[in-house]
mmCIF file of C-alpha atoms in Angstrom:
data_model
loop_
_atom_site.group_PDB
_atom_site.id
_atom_site.type_symbol
_atom_site.label_atom_id
_atom_site.label_comp_id
_atom_site.label_asym_id
_atom_site.label_seq_id
_atom_site.Cartn_x
_atom_site.Cartn_y
_atom_site.Cartn_z
ATOM 1 C CA GLN A 1 -2.311 44.452 -43.304
ATOM 2 C CA ASN A 2 -1.775 42.841 -39.582
ATOM 3 C CA SER A 3 -2.023 46.131 -38.133
ATOM 4 C CA PHE A 4 -5.724 46.410 -40.071
ATOM 5 C CA SER A 5 -7.084 43.144 -38.934
ATOM 6 C CA THR A 6 -5.617 44.056 -35.255
ATOM 7 C CA HIS A 7 -7.884 47.307 -35.314
ATOM 8 C CA LEU A 8 -10.758 45.149 -36.171
ATOM 9 C CA LEU A 9 -10.258 42.404 -33.429
ATOM 10 C CA LEU A 10 -10.105 45.175 -30.659
ATOM 11 C CA LEU A 11 -13.262 46.914 -32.020
ATOM 12 C CA CYS A 12 -15.273 43.779 -31.393
ATOM 13 C CA GLY A 13 -14.754 44.609 -27.727
ATOM 14 C CA ASP A 14 -14.071 41.912 -24.916
ATOM 15 C CA ILE A 15 -10.249 40.905 -26.810
ATOM 16 C CA GLU A 16 -7.041 40.178 -25.746
ATOM 17 C CA LEU A 17 -3.809 40.553 -27.427
ATOM 18 C CA ASN A 18 -2.260 38.061 -25.216
ATOM 19 C CA PRO A 19 -4.965 36.093 -23.777
ATOM 20 C CA GLY A 20 -4.304 33.487 -20.477
ATOM 21 C CA PRO A 21 -6.027 31.333 -18.629
ATOM 22 C CA SER A 22 -9.416 32.602 -17.130
ATOM 23 C CA ARG A 23 -8.685 33.146 -13.563
ATOM 24 C CA GLN A 24 -11.486 34.127 -10.650
ATOM 25 C CA PHE A 25 -10.350 36.261 -7.487
ATOM 26 C CA CYS A 26 -11.781 35.991 -3.564
ATOM 27 C CA SER A 27 -13.959 39.150 -3.229
ATOM 28 C CA VAL A 28 -12.499 39.131 0.829
ATOM 29 C CA CYS A 29 -8.633 39.077 -0.073
ATOM 30 C CA GLU A 30 -8.635 39.827 -3.498
ATOM 31 C CA GLY A 31 -6.409 36.111 -4.100
ATOM 32 C CA ALA A 32 -7.050 33.741 -6.959
ATOM 33 C CA VAL A 33 -9.433 31.006 -6.130
ATOM 34 C CA ASN A 34 -9.440 27.417 -7.382
ATOM 35 C CA LYS A 35 -12.099 24.576 -7.271
ATOM 36 C CA ARG A 36 -12.184 24.193 -3.879
ATOM 37 C CA SER A 37 -13.201 27.729 -2.863
ATOM 38 C CA LEU A 38 -16.883 28.991 -2.734
ATOM 39 C CA PHE A 39 -18.870 30.339 -5.209
ATOM 40 C CA CYS A 40 -22.747 32.061 -4.621
ATOM 41 C CA SER A 41 -24.888 30.620 -6.912
ATOM 42 C CA ASN A 42 -26.990 33.866 -7.326
ATOM 43 C CA CYS A 43 -24.218 36.587 -8.036
ATOM 44 C CA ASN A 44 -21.351 34.100 -8.527
ATOM 45 C CA ILE A 45 -19.060 35.800 -6.730
ATOM 46 C CA SER A 46 -16.156 33.654 -5.595
ATOM 47 C CA VAL A 47 -14.557 33.740 -1.959
ATOM 48 C CA HIS A 48 -11.839 31.036 -0.318
ATOM 49 C CA LYS A 49 -13.145 29.082 2.232
ATOM 50 C CA LYS A 50 -10.716 30.392 5.128
ATOM 51 C CA CYS A 51 -11.437 34.018 4.278
ATOM 52 C CA VAL A 52 -15.122 33.190 5.461
ATOM 53 C CA LYS A 53 -14.002 30.656 8.426
ATOM 54 C CA SER A 54 -16.506 28.027 6.108
ATOM 55 C CA SER A 55 -15.973 24.017 6.688
ATOM 56 C CA THR A 56 -18.097 23.496 4.341
ATOM 57 C CA THR A 57 -16.828 20.832 1.633
ATOM 58 C CA GLY A 58 -19.536 21.890 -1.062
ATOM 59 C CA SER A 59 -18.508 23.926 -3.489
ATOM 60 C CA ILE A 60 -21.579 25.976 -3.565
ATOM 61 C CA PHE A 61 -22.806 28.534 -1.238
ATOM 62 C CA LEU A 62 -24.998 31.879 -0.730
ATOM 63 C CA CYS A 63 -22.821 35.004 -0.270
ATOM 64 C CA GLU A 64 -24.149 37.353 2.801
ATOM 65 C CA THR A 65 -24.697 40.279 0.206
ATOM 66 C CA CYS A 66 -27.384 37.883 -0.973
ATOM 67 C CA ARG A 67 -28.434 36.225 2.201
ATOM 68 C CA LEU A 68 -29.035 39.789 3.841
ATOM 69 C CA ALA A 69 -30.751 41.217 0.129
ATOM 70 C CA ASP A 70 -33.081 38.556 -0.429
ATOM 71 C CA PRO A 71 -33.778 36.269 2.672
ATOM 72 C CA ASP A 72 -35.976 33.603 0.471
ATOM 73 C CA LEU A 73 -32.907 32.936 -1.074
ATOM 74 C CA ASP A 74 -31.171 31.459 1.939
ATOM 75 C CA ILE A 75 -32.091 27.774 1.286
ATOM 76 C CA LEU A 76 -28.655 26.195 0.721
ATOM 77 C CA PRO A 77 -26.924 24.258 3.260
ATOM 78 C CA PHE A 78 -24.201 26.599 3.844
ATOM 79 C CA HIS A 79 -23.031 26.982 7.364
ATOM 80 C CA GLU A 80 -20.840 30.103 8.182
ATOM 81 C CA VAL A 81 -18.334 29.818 11.300
ATOM 82 C CA SER A 82 -18.104 32.629 12.746
ATOM 83 C CA SER A 83 -15.531 31.362 15.390
ATOM 84 C CA LEU A 84 -13.373 28.527 16.208
ATOM 85 C CA GLY A 85 -15.730 27.473 18.740
ATOM 86 C CA ASP A 86 -18.564 26.955 15.952
ATOM 87 C CA LEU A 87 -16.209 24.395 14.027
ATOM 88 C CA ASP A 88 -15.094 22.971 18.090
ATOM 89 C CA ASP A 89 -18.895 21.692 17.737
ATOM 90 C CA GLN A 90 -18.545 20.366 14.269
ATOM 91 C CA ILE A 91 -15.303 17.981 15.363
ATOM 92 C CA ASN A 92 -16.390 15.245 17.368
ATOM 93 C CA ILE A 93 -13.790 15.212 20.184
ATOM 94 C CA THR A 94 -13.330 12.743 22.699
ATOM 95 C CA HIS A 95 -10.391 11.757 24.678
ATOM 96 C CA THR A 96 -9.609 8.224 25.494
ATOM 97 C CA GLY A 97 -8.127 9.263 28.852
ATOM 98 C CA ASP A 98 -9.794 11.581 31.612
ATOM 99 C CA LEU A 99 -10.657 14.273 29.264
ATOM 100 C CA SER A 100 -13.864 13.536 28.157
ATOM 101 C CA ASP A 101 -15.892 16.927 26.929
ATOM 102 C CA THR A 102 -14.920 19.365 23.625
ATOM 103 C CA GLU A 103 -13.798 21.648 25.852
ATOM 104 C CA ASN A 104 -11.046 20.092 27.483
ATOM 105 C CA ALA A 105 -9.631 17.990 24.882
ATOM 106 C CA TRP A 106 -6.971 20.063 24.212
ATOM 107 C CA LYS A 107 -5.628 20.903 27.747
ATOM 108 C CA SER A 108 -2.940 18.444 27.395
ATOM 109 C CA PHE A 109 -1.821 21.052 25.033
ATOM 110 C CA GLU A 110 -1.333 23.675 27.998
ATOM 111 C CA LYS A 111 1.248 21.282 29.549
ATOM 112 C CA ARG A 112 4.719 23.015 29.131
ATOM 113 C CA GLY A 113 6.929 21.517 26.472
ATOM 114 C CA LEU A 114 7.499 20.567 22.772
ATOM 115 C CA HIS A 115 4.178 19.452 21.549
ATOM 116 C CA PHE A 116 4.454 16.650 18.806
ATOM 117 C CA ILE A 117 1.454 15.700 16.871
ATOM 118 C CA HIS A 118 0.632 12.795 14.122
ATOM 119 C CA LEU A 119 -2.564 11.895 12.102
ATOM 120 C CA ASN A 120 -3.197 9.678 8.982
ATOM 121 C CA ILE A 121 -5.395 12.487 7.633
ATOM 122 C CA ASN A 122 -6.703 10.207 4.520
ATOM 123 C CA SER A 123 -6.399 12.876 1.786
ATOM 124 C CA LEU A 124 -4.759 16.510 2.911
ATOM 125 C CA LEU A 125 -6.530 18.666 0.817
ATOM 126 C CA ASP A 126 -10.476 17.605 1.814
ATOM 127 C CA LYS A 127 -9.220 17.997 5.438
ATOM 128 C CA ILE A 128 -7.041 20.972 5.216
ATOM 129 C CA ASP A 129 -9.616 23.436 7.114
ATOM 130 C CA GLU A 130 -10.143 20.882 10.173
ATOM 131 C CA LEU A 131 -6.086 20.863 10.170
ATOM 132 C CA ARG A 132 -5.635 24.137 10.470
ATOM 133 C CA PHE A 133 -8.519 24.616 13.342
ATOM 134 C CA ILE A 134 -6.628 21.610 15.233
ATOM 135 C CA ALA A 135 -3.211 23.352 14.685
ATOM 136 C CA GLU A 136 -4.980 26.731 16.102
ATOM 137 C CA LYS A 137 -5.882 24.737 19.447
ATOM 138 C CA SER A 138 -3.488 22.954 20.412
ATOM 139 C CA LYS A 139 -0.507 24.894 18.813
ATOM 140 C CA PRO A 140 2.543 21.686 18.242
ATOM 141 C CA THR A 141 5.867 22.336 17.458
ATOM 142 C CA ILE A 142 5.599 19.310 14.931
ATOM 143 C CA ILE A 143 2.257 18.232 12.905
ATOM 144 C CA GLY A 144 3.022 14.995 11.157
ATOM 145 C CA ILE A 145 0.810 14.039 8.418
ATOM 146 C CA THR A 146 0.675 10.648 6.763
ATOM 147 C CA GLU A 147 -1.649 9.368 3.565
ATOM 148 C CA SER A 148 -1.361 13.347 2.053
ATOM 149 C CA LYS A 149 -2.845 12.190 -0.713
ATOM 150 C CA ILE A 150 -1.250 15.382 -2.817
ATOM 151 C CA ASP A 151 1.355 15.819 -5.665
ATOM 152 C CA GLU A 152 3.465 18.194 -7.675
ATOM 153 C CA SER A 153 0.610 19.433 -8.909
ATOM 154 C CA VAL A 154 -0.493 20.614 -5.760
ATOM 155 C CA PRO A 155 1.005 24.189 -4.801
ATOM 156 C CA GLU A 156 2.085 24.782 -1.204
ATOM 157 C CA THR A 157 -0.290 27.647 -0.600
ATOM 158 C CA GLU A 158 -3.506 24.807 -0.990
ATOM 159 C CA PHE A 159 -2.181 23.281 2.290
ATOM 160 C CA ASP A 160 -0.534 25.687 4.170
ATOM 161 C CA ILE A 161 -1.067 26.490 8.048
ATOM 162 C CA GLN A 162 -0.397 30.381 9.047
ATOM 163 C CA GLY A 163 2.485 30.211 11.332
ATOM 164 C CA TYR A 164 4.136 27.169 10.576
ATOM 165 C CA THR A 165 6.575 25.850 7.384
ATOM 166 C CA SER A 166 5.434 22.800 5.713
ATOM 167 C CA ILE A 167 7.951 20.222 4.224
ATOM 168 C CA ARG A 168 6.583 17.292 1.868
ATOM 169 C CA ASN A 169 7.374 14.096 0.406
ATOM 170 C CA ASP A 170 4.491 13.296 -2.065
ATOM 171 C CA ARG A 171 3.390 10.064 -3.681
ATOM 172 C CA THR A 172 0.010 10.613 -5.609
ATOM 173 C CA ARG A 173 -3.721 12.085 -5.516
ATOM 174 C CA HIS A 174 -4.858 8.481 -4.622
ATOM 175 C CA GLY A 175 -2.934 7.309 -1.930
ATOM 176 C CA GLY A 176 0.254 7.590 0.809
ATOM 177 C CA GLY A 177 2.541 10.859 1.057
ATOM 178 C CA VAL A 178 3.867 12.927 4.128
ATOM 179 C CA VAL A 179 4.117 15.989 5.518
ATOM 180 C CA LEU A 180 5.657 17.775 7.939
ATOM 181 C CA TYR A 181 4.935 20.913 9.602
ATOM 182 C CA ILE A 182 7.582 22.851 12.041
ATOM 183 C CA LYS A 183 6.424 26.191 13.786
ATOM 184 C CA GLU A 184 7.697 29.028 12.767
ATOM 185 C CA GLY A 185 10.644 30.234 14.747
ATOM 186 C CA VAL A 186 11.999 26.940 15.389
ATOM 187 C CA GLY A 187 15.370 26.057 13.527
ATOM 188 C CA PHE A 188 15.824 22.486 11.863
ATOM 189 C CA ASN A 189 17.912 20.765 9.399
ATOM 190 C CA ARG A 190 15.952 18.362 6.762
ATOM 191 C CA ARG A 191 17.834 14.958 6.542
ATOM 192 C CA ASP A 192 17.753 14.572 2.465
ATOM 193 C CA ASN A 193 19.800 11.443 2.899
ATOM 194 C CA PHE A 194 17.878 9.220 5.118
ATOM 195 C CA SER A 195 15.899 7.090 2.655
ATOM 196 C CA ASN A 196 14.815 7.097 -0.312
ATOM 197 C CA GLU A 197 12.849 3.411 -0.397
ATOM 198 C CA LEU A 198 10.375 5.177 2.603
ATOM 199 C CA GLU A 199 7.360 7.434 2.726
ATOM 200 C CA ASN A 200 9.377 9.605 5.526
ATOM 201 C CA ILE A 201 10.674 12.797 6.777
ATOM 202 C CA PHE A 202 13.300 13.617 8.931
ATOM 203 C CA VAL A 203 14.644 16.341 10.520
ATOM 204 C CA ASP A 204 16.759 17.612 13.155
ATOM 205 C CA ILE A 205 15.181 20.572 15.501
ATOM 206 C CA LEU A 206 18.211 22.722 16.631
ATOM 207 C CA LEU A 207 17.093 24.357 19.980
ATOM 208 C CA PRO A 208 19.251 26.841 21.841
ATOM 209 C CA LYS A 209 22.067 24.849 24.121
ATOM 210 C CA THR A 210 20.459 21.534 23.124
ATOM 211 C CA LYS A 211 21.584 18.509 21.160
ATOM 212 C CA PRO A 212 19.506 18.492 17.716
ATOM 213 C CA ILE A 213 16.061 16.077 18.792
ATOM 214 C CA LEU A 214 15.439 14.023 15.379
ATOM 215 C CA ILE A 215 12.143 13.974 14.075
ATOM 216 C CA GLY A 216 11.002 11.451 11.886
ATOM 217 C CA ILE A 217 7.178 11.273 10.257
ATOM 218 C CA LEU A 218 6.887 7.675 8.604
ATOM 219 C CA TYR A 219 4.193 5.818 6.727
ATOM 220 C CA ASN A 220 4.267 2.220 6.171
ATOM 221 C CA PRO A 221 1.463 1.389 3.289
ATOM 222 C CA PHE A 222 1.539 -2.508 4.114
ATOM 223 C CA LYS A 223 5.099 -2.943 3.062
ATOM 224 C CA PRO A 224 6.474 -5.893 4.604
ATOM 225 C CA ASP A 225 9.890 -5.398 4.562
ATOM 226 C CA PHE A 226 9.455 -1.954 6.310
ATOM 227 C CA LEU A 227 11.411 -2.450 9.340
ATOM 228 C CA ASP A 228 13.996 -3.820 7.360
ATOM 229 C CA LYS A 229 14.453 -1.069 5.438
ATOM 230 C CA LEU A 230 13.948 1.501 8.488
ATOM 231 C CA SER A 231 16.441 -0.159 10.553
ATOM 232 C CA ALA A 232 18.627 -0.341 7.276
ATOM 233 C CA ALA A 233 18.539 3.559 7.127
ATOM 234 C CA ILE A 234 18.937 4.048 10.888
ATOM 235 C CA THR A 235 22.045 2.252 10.981
ATOM 236 C CA GLY A 236 23.235 3.932 7.637
ATOM 237 C CA THR A 237 21.918 7.917 9.281
ATOM 238 C CA ASP A 238 24.967 9.756 11.165
ATOM 239 C CA ASN A 239 24.096 9.907 15.128
ATOM 240 C CA PHE A 240 20.906 8.211 15.704
ATOM 241 C CA ASP A 241 22.426 6.124 18.195
ATOM 242 C CA ASN A 242 23.706 9.407 20.105
ATOM 243 C CA GLN A 243 20.898 11.612 19.873
ATOM 244 C CA GLU A 244 17.544 12.452 20.875
ATOM 245 C CA VAL A 245 15.057 10.543 18.375
ATOM 246 C CA TYR A 246 11.041 10.757 18.023
ATOM 247 C CA LEU A 247 9.108 8.798 15.672
ATOM 248 C CA LEU A 248 6.113 9.166 14.754
ATOM 249 C CA GLY A 249 3.718 7.600 11.942
ATOM 250 C CA ASP A 250 0.980 5.016 10.719
ATOM 251 C CA PHE A 251 3.048 2.206 10.896
ATOM 252 C CA ASN A 252 0.340 -0.466 10.017
ATOM 253 C CA ILE A 253 1.511 -2.728 12.527
ATOM 254 C CA ASN A 254 -1.104 -3.502 15.154
ATOM 255 C CA LEU A 255 -0.074 -3.395 18.462
ATOM 256 C CA TRP A 256 -3.582 -4.086 19.783
ATOM 257 C CA HIS A 257 -4.853 -7.767 20.676
ATOM 258 C CA GLU A 258 -7.496 -9.369 22.846
ATOM 259 C CA GLY A 259 -8.429 -6.355 24.083
ATOM 260 C CA LYS A 260 -5.473 -4.962 25.631
ATOM 261 C CA TYR A 261 -1.952 -3.091 24.634
ATOM 262 C CA ILE A 262 0.865 -6.356 23.869
ATOM 263 C CA PHE A 263 3.441 -4.902 25.541
ATOM 264 C CA GLN A 264 1.433 -3.955 28.550
ATOM 265 C CA ASP A 265 3.747 -4.965 30.706
ATOM 266 C CA GLU A 266 6.948 -3.413 29.649
ATOM 267 C CA LYS A 267 8.569 -6.413 29.481
ATOM 268 C CA VAL A 268 10.287 -8.710 26.117
ATOM 269 C CA LEU A 269 7.489 -11.181 24.944
ATOM 270 C CA SER A 270 8.994 -14.277 23.774
ATOM 271 C CA PRO A 271 8.301 -15.521 19.935
ATOM 272 C CA ARG A 272 5.747 -18.307 21.858
ATOM 273 C CA GLU A 273 3.913 -15.757 23.944
ATOM 274 C CA ILE A 274 3.525 -13.523 21.320
ATOM 275 C CA HIS A 275 1.911 -16.576 18.802
ATOM 276 C CA LYS A 276 -0.167 -16.984 21.607
ATOM 277 C CA ILE A 277 -1.976 -13.399 21.965
ATOM 278 C CA VAL A 278 -1.646 -12.412 17.677
ATOM 279 C CA LYS A 279 -3.246 -14.732 15.397
ATOM 280 C CA GLY A 280 -1.896 -15.322 12.001
ATOM 281 C CA ASN A 281 0.939 -13.695 10.097
ATOM 282 C CA ASP A 282 0.222 -11.061 12.426
ATOM 283 C CA SER A 283 2.438 -12.368 14.943
ATOM 284 C CA TYR A 284 5.355 -12.309 12.634
ATOM 285 C CA ASN A 285 5.017 -8.698 12.467
ATOM 286 C CA VAL A 286 4.738 -8.225 16.114
ATOM 287 C CA ILE A 287 7.549 -10.367 16.663
ATOM 288 C CA LYS A 288 9.842 -8.189 14.052
ATOM 289 C CA TYR A 289 8.749 -4.672 15.484
ATOM 290 C CA GLN A 290 9.444 -5.916 19.337
ATOM 291 C CA GLU A 291 13.264 -6.718 17.706
ATOM 292 C CA PHE A 292 13.753 -3.672 15.669
ATOM 293 C CA CYS A 293 12.495 -1.517 18.708
ATOM 294 C CA SER A 294 15.207 -3.566 20.723
ATOM 295 C CA LEU A 295 18.195 -3.252 18.233
ATOM 296 C CA HIS A 296 17.768 0.290 17.930
ATOM 297 C CA SER A 297 16.716 1.678 22.028
ATOM 298 C CA LEU A 298 13.100 2.137 21.343
ATOM 299 C CA LYS A 299 10.073 2.526 23.402
ATOM 300 C CA GLN A 300 6.740 2.452 22.302
ATOM 301 C CA LEU A 301 4.191 5.272 23.986
ATOM 302 C CA ILE A 302 0.821 4.877 22.600
ATOM 303 C CA LYS A 303 -0.698 2.141 24.538
ATOM 304 C CA SER A 304 -4.882 2.389 23.343
ATOM 305 C CA PRO A 305 -6.749 1.764 19.705
ATOM 306 C CA THR A 306 -5.594 4.274 16.872
ATOM 307 C CA ARG A 307 -7.976 3.060 14.713
ATOM 308 C CA ILE A 308 -11.750 2.052 15.695
ATOM 309 C CA THR A 309 -14.441 0.781 13.367
ATOM 310 C CA GLU A 310 -17.349 -1.367 13.716
ATOM 311 C CA ASN A 311 -15.573 -4.554 13.889
ATOM 312 C CA LYS A 312 -12.003 -4.183 15.234
ATOM 313 C CA SER A 313 -10.069 -1.694 17.294
ATOM 314 C CA SER A 314 -5.971 -1.394 15.756
ATOM 315 C CA LEU A 315 -3.068 0.625 17.613
ATOM 316 C CA LEU A 316 -1.608 0.955 14.077
ATOM 317 C CA ASP A 317 -0.182 4.646 14.510
ATOM 318 C CA HIS A 318 3.013 4.524 16.756
ATOM 319 C CA VAL A 319 5.224 7.258 18.772
ATOM 320 C CA LEU A 320 8.850 5.389 19.717
ATOM 321 C CA THR A 321 11.697 7.264 21.422
ATOM 322 C CA ASN A 322 15.177 6.633 23.057
ATOM 323 C CA TYR A 323 14.455 9.153 25.458
ATOM 324 C CA SER A 324 11.083 8.226 27.213
ATOM 325 C CA GLU A 325 12.362 9.832 30.187
ATOM 326 C CA LYS A 326 12.075 13.349 28.406
ATOM 327 C CA ILE A 327 8.114 12.554 27.643
ATOM 328 C CA SER A 328 5.943 14.285 30.163
ATOM 329 C CA GLN A 329 2.210 12.815 28.578
ATOM 330 C CA SER A 330 1.358 10.837 25.523
ATOM 331 C CA GLY A 331 -2.226 9.409 24.203
ATOM 332 C CA GLU A 332 -4.761 9.549 21.395
ATOM 333 C CA ILE A 333 -7.742 12.202 20.907
ATOM 334 C CA ASP A 334 -11.069 11.308 18.661
ATOM 335 C CA ILE A 335 -11.424 14.026 16.692
ATOM 336 C CA GLY A 336 -13.704 12.800 14.166
ATOM 337 C CA VAL A 337 -11.632 14.143 11.300
ATOM 338 C CA SER A 338 -10.436 10.560 10.117
ATOM 339 C CA ASP A 339 -10.859 6.897 10.573
ATOM 340 C CA HIS A 340 -7.704 7.333 12.419
ATOM 341 C CA GLN A 341 -7.004 9.229 16.011
ATOM 342 C CA LEU A 342 -4.604 11.976 16.679
ATOM 343 C CA ILE A 343 -1.811 10.735 18.327
ATOM 344 C CA TYR A 344 0.612 13.126 20.844
ATOM 345 C CA CYS A 345 3.084 13.173 23.065
ATOM 346 C CA THR A 346 4.777 16.021 24.862
ATOM 347 C CA ARG A 347 8.493 16.721 25.359
ATOM 348 C CA LYS A 348 9.780 18.525 28.665
ATOM 349 C CA VAL A 349 11.912 21.645 28.269
ATOM 350 C CA THR A 350 14.102 22.860 31.221
ATOM 351 C CA HIS A 351 15.623 26.277 31.540
ATOM 352 C CA SER A 352 18.642 26.950 32.929
ATOM 353 C CA LYS A 353 19.114 29.335 35.411
#
């Protein structure tokens, strides 16, 4: 009887003995697609945004076949990007230093050295195409991302970057999270025991004939005890004071007051001097920050605002190092992807004869 019933079901047509979830596949690469892919409103084929090099944020578009077959159908706001240069025009890039136009904004990354960049991206999945473009243009050794806003339900294929290995430390889809990308071919070890009380990722970069270089990506979601926990984690980790260290991230401690960088003269300010410049409770954060940097022999490299709104300019994204003499350049670039600037530094490299 069971065999007869099965036979009848199969005769009905589109019946699967072991049905699974319905999946659609990209018409270009034949890989599985998801809800963030593009779907032709005319023929209903699906395609990855990266396969047609699209920067559109919508989920519906008109495929090239339908466009060519009937030009009258070409009414949807779909923009096909044929080259990196096209996306260059869409991302508003200005440099706060001597580099002012879009073409020259990336020339800082043509200098020889190890480039480390950081961006508070405010949702990685929504801006992964732009981040891939940034990676292609700057080719950094390390890409640090804060406020990734992903969780364990998001597979790594959703935010991968060609030529890079990703390391993640998720919070939720609604806030927080840190992702670190490291260039393929660069040896590294992740420090899993740094701290589970902070949103962070720490890795030791392993270069030939060089002691391990410690890189940390950090996010402070306005926690008042952030610096205390970070200082305790530094004290408890191995060889922090005896190796080269670079910390990048959104520290959410504003170092821009009265139109200038508060430590502009590179001198230690007294609490009284800080209270005169910084108003309210922010002054206590700056005082504690200065004590933290002094305790661990760290110097902050970013000297201009990293978050600019209509009403306020703030310097919230920092690069800290205990080997500032090895830095050839540092700065910030407004790429228009987030409400934060992209910050970067370049560590000099030397080749022995």
